mmCIF file of C-alpha atoms in Angstrom:
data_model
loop_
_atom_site.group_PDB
_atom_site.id
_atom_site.type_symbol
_atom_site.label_atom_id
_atom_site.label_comp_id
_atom_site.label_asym_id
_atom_site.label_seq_id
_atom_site.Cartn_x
_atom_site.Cartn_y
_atom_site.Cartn_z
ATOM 1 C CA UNK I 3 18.234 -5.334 -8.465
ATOM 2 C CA UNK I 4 19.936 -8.189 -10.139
ATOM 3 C CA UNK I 5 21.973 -10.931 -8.526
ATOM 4 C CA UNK I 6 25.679 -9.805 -7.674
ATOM 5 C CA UNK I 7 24.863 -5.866 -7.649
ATOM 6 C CA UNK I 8 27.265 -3.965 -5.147
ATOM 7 C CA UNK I 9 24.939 -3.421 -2.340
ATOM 8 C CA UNK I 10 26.898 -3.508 0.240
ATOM 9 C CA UNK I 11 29.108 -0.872 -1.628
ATOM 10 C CA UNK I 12 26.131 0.961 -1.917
ATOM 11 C CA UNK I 13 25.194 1.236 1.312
ATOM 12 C CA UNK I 14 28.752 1.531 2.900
ATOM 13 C CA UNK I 15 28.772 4.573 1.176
ATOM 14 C CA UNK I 16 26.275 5.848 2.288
ATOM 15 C CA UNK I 17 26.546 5.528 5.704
ATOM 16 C CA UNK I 18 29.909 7.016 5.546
ATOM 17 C CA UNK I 19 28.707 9.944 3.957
ATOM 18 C CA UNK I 20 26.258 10.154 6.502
ATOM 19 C CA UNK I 21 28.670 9.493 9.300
ATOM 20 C CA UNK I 22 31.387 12.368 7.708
ATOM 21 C CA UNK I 23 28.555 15.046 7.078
ATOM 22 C CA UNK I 24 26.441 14.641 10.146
ATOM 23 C CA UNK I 25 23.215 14.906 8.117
ATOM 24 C CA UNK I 26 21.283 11.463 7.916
ATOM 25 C CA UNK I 27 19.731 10.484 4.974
ATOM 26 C CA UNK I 28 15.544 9.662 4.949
ATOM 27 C CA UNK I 29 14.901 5.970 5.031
ATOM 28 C CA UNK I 30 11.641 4.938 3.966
ATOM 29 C CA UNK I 31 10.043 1.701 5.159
ATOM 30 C CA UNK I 32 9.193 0.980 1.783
ATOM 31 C CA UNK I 33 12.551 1.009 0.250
ATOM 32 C CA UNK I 34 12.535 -3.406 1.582
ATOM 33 C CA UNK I 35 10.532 -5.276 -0.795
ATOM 34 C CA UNK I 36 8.524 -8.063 1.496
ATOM 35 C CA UNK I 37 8.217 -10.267 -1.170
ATOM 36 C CA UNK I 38 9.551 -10.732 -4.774
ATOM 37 C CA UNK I 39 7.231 -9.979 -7.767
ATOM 38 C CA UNK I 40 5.140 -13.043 -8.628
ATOM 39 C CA UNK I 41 1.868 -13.433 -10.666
ATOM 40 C CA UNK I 42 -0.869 -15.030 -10.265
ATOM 41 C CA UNK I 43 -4.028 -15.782 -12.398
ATOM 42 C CA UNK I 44 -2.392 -12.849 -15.121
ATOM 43 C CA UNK I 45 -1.665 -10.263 -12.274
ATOM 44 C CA UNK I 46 1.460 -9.311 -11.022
ATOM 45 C CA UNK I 47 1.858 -7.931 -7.729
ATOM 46 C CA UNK I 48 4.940 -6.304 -5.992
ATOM 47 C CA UNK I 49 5.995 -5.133 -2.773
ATOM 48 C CA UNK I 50 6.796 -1.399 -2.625
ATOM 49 C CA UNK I 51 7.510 -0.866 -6.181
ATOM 50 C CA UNK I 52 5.819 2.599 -6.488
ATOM 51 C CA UNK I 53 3.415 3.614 -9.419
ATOM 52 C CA UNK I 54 4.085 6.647 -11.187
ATOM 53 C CA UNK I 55 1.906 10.025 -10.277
ATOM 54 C CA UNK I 56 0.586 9.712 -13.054
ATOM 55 C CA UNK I 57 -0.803 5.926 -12.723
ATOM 56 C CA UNK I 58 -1.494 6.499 -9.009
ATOM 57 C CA UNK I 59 -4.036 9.636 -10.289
ATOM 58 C CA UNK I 60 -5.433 7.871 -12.755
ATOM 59 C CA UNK I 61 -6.382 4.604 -10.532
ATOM 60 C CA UNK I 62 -7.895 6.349 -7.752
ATOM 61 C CA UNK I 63 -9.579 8.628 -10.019
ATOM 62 C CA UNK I 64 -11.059 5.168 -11.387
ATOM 63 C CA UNK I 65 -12.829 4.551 -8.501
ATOM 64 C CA UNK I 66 -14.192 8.187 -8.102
ATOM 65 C CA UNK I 67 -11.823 8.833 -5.115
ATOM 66 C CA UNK I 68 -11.496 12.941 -6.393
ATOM 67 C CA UNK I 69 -10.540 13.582 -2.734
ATOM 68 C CA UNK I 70 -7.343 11.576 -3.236
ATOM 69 C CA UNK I 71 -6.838 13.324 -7.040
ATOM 70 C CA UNK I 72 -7.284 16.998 -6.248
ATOM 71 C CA UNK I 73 -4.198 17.041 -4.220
ATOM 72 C CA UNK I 74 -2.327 15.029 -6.072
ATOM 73 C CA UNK I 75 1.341 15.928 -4.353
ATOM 74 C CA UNK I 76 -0.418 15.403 -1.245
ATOM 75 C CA UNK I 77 -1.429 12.082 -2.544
ATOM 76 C CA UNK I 78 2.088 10.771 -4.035
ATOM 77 C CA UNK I 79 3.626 12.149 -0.248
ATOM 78 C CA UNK I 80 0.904 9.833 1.604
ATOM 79 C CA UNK I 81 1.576 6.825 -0.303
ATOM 80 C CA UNK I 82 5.258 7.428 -0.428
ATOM 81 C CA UNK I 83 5.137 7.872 3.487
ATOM 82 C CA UNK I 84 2.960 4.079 3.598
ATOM 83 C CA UNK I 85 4.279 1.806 5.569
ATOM 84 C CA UNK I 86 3.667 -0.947 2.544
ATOM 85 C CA UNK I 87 2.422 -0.592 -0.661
ATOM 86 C CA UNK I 88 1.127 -3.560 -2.849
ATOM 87 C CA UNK I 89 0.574 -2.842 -6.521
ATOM 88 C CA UNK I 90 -1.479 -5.265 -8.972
ATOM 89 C CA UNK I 91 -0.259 -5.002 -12.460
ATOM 90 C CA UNK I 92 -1.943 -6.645 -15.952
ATOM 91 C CA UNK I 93 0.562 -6.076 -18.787
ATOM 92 C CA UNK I 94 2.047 -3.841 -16.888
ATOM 93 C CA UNK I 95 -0.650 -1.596 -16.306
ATOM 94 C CA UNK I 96 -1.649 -0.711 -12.789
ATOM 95 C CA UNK I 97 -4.912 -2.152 -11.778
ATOM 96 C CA UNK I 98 -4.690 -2.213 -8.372
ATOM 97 C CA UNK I 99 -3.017 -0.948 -5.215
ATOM 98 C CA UNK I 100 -3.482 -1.417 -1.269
ATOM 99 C CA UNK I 101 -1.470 0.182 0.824
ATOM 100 C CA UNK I 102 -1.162 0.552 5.106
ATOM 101 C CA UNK I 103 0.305 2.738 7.528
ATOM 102 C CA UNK I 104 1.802 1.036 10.968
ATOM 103 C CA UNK I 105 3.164 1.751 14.323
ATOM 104 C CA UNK I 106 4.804 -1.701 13.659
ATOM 105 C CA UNK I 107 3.982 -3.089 16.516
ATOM 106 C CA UNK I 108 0.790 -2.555 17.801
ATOM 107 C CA UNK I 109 -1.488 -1.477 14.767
ATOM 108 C CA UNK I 110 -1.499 -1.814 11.324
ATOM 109 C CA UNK I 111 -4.535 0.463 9.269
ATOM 110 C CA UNK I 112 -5.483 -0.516 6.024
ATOM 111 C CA UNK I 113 -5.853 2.812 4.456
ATOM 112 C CA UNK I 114 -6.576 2.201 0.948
ATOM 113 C CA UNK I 115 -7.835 -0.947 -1.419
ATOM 114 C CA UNK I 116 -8.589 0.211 -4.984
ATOM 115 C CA UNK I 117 -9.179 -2.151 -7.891
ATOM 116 C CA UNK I 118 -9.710 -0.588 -10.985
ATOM 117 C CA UNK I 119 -13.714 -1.114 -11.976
ATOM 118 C CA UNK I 120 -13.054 -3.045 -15.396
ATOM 119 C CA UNK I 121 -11.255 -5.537 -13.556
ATOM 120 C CA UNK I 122 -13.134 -5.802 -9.829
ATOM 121 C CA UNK I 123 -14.697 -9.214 -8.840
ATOM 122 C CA UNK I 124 -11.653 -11.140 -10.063
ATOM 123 C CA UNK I 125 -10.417 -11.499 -6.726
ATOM 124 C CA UNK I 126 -7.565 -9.220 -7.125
ATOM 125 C CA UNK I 127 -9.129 -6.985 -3.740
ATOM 126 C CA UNK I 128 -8.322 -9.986 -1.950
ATOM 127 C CA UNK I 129 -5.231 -10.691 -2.610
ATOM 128 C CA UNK I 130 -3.825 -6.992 -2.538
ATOM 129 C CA UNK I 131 -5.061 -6.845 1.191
ATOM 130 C CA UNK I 132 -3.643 -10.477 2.142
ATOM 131 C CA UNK I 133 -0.068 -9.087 0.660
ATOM 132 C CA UNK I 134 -0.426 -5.574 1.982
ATOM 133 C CA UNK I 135 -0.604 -7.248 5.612
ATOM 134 C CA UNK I 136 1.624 -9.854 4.992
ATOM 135 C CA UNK I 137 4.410 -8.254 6.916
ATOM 136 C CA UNK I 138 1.979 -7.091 9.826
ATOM 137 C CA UNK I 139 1.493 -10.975 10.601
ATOM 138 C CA UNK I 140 1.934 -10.555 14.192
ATOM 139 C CA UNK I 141 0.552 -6.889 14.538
ATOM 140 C CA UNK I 142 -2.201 -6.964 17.193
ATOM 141 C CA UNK I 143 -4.696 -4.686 15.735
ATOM 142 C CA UNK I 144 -5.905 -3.961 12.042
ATOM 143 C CA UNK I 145 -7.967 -1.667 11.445
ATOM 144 C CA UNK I 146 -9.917 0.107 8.438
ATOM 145 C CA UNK I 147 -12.308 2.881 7.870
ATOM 146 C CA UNK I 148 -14.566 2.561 4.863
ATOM 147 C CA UNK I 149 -17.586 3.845 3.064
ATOM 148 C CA UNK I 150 -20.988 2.509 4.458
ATOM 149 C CA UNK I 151 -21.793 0.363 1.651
ATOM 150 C CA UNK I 152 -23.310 -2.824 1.973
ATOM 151 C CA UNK I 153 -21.045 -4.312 -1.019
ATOM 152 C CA UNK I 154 -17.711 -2.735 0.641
ATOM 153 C CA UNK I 155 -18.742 -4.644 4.019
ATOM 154 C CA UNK I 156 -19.376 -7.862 2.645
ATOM 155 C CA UNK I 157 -16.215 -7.728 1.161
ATOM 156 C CA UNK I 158 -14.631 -6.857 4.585
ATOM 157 C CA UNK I 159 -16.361 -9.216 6.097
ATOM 158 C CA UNK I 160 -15.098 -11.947 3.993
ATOM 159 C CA UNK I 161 -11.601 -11.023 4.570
ATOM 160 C CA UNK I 162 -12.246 -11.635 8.314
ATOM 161 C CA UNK I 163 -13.044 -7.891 9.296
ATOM 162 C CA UNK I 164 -15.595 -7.387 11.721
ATOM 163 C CA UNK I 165 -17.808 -4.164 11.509
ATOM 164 C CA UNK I 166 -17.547 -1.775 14.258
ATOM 165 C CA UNK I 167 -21.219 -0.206 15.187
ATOM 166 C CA UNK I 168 -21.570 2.453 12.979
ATOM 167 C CA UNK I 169 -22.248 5.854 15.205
ATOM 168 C CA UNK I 170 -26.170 7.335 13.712
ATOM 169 C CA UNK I 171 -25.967 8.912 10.557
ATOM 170 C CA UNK I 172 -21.784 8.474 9.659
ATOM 171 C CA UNK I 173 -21.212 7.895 6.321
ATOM 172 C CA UNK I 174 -18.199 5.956 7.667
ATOM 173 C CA UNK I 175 -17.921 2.374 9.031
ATOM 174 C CA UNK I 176 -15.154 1.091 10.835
ATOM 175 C CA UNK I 177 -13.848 -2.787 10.797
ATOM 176 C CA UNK I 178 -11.462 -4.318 13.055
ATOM 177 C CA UNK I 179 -9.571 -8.014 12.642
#
């Protein structure tokens, strides 16, 4: 929104209609941007700006994550329902997203970390996570589930995740910070 918009306005009205019709409106967590658009080494990330369905499909299908793509209204519902979403943009195309779900107080999960594969090792992982959790600063728990591969952990790891022990024969690993 630009400077001098009529949000107050905006949200009086709301609320009164609310208040005259008995019937409240959804508010999403993600509708408060945690931080304003900025770039950094030619990538722009935002706070809760969502992707398209169509850009959202075509990312995770990127990085083979079918699961995600052959649902895809169940997939724009979960990442509408995330408690912050981080996009990474070059040129405005989405390369990247990260996105968590909360209690808000007591645990934060980092559910999902995708960078498209053209543009991985650039460090854009990295930062997606640090501005996903951003707002979680003084969450007490964060937690992730992942693949068990040794080039997922080490990226983990470096992020200050420590790796649960996996159970025998999961193809899942779980990291706590």
């Amino acid at each position: 929104m630009a400077s001098g918009d009529p949000l107050d306005s905006i949200a009086y009205a709301i609320l009164r209609e609310e208040w005259e019709t008995g019937v409240s409106g959804e508010l999403h967590w993600h509708d408060r941007r945690h931080f304003p658009e900025q770039t950094h080494d030619g990538i722009t990330y935002s706070s809760n700006t969502l992707p398209s369905r169509s850009e959202m499909i075509n990312l995770y299908d990127s990085v083979g994550w079918s699961a995600y793509t052959n649902d895809p209204e169940r997939l724009v519902r979960s990442v509408l329902n995330s408690a912050h979403i981080v996009c990474a943009r070059q040129s405005g195309k989405l390369v990247g997203l990260a996105r968590v779900v909360s209690d808000f107080g007591t645990l934060v999960y980092l559910q999902d970390v995708l960078v498209d594969p053209r543009m991985q090792r650039r460090g854009i992982g990295a930062e997606l996570v640090a501005r996903v959790l951003q707002p979680f600063a003084d969450v007490r728990q964060t937690v992730l589930l992942t693949d068990v591969d040794p080039g997922t952990a080490a990226f983990y790891k470096s992020l200050g995740f420590s790796q649960a022990v996996p159970s025998a024969g999961s193809t899942v690993c779980a990291c706590v910070r």
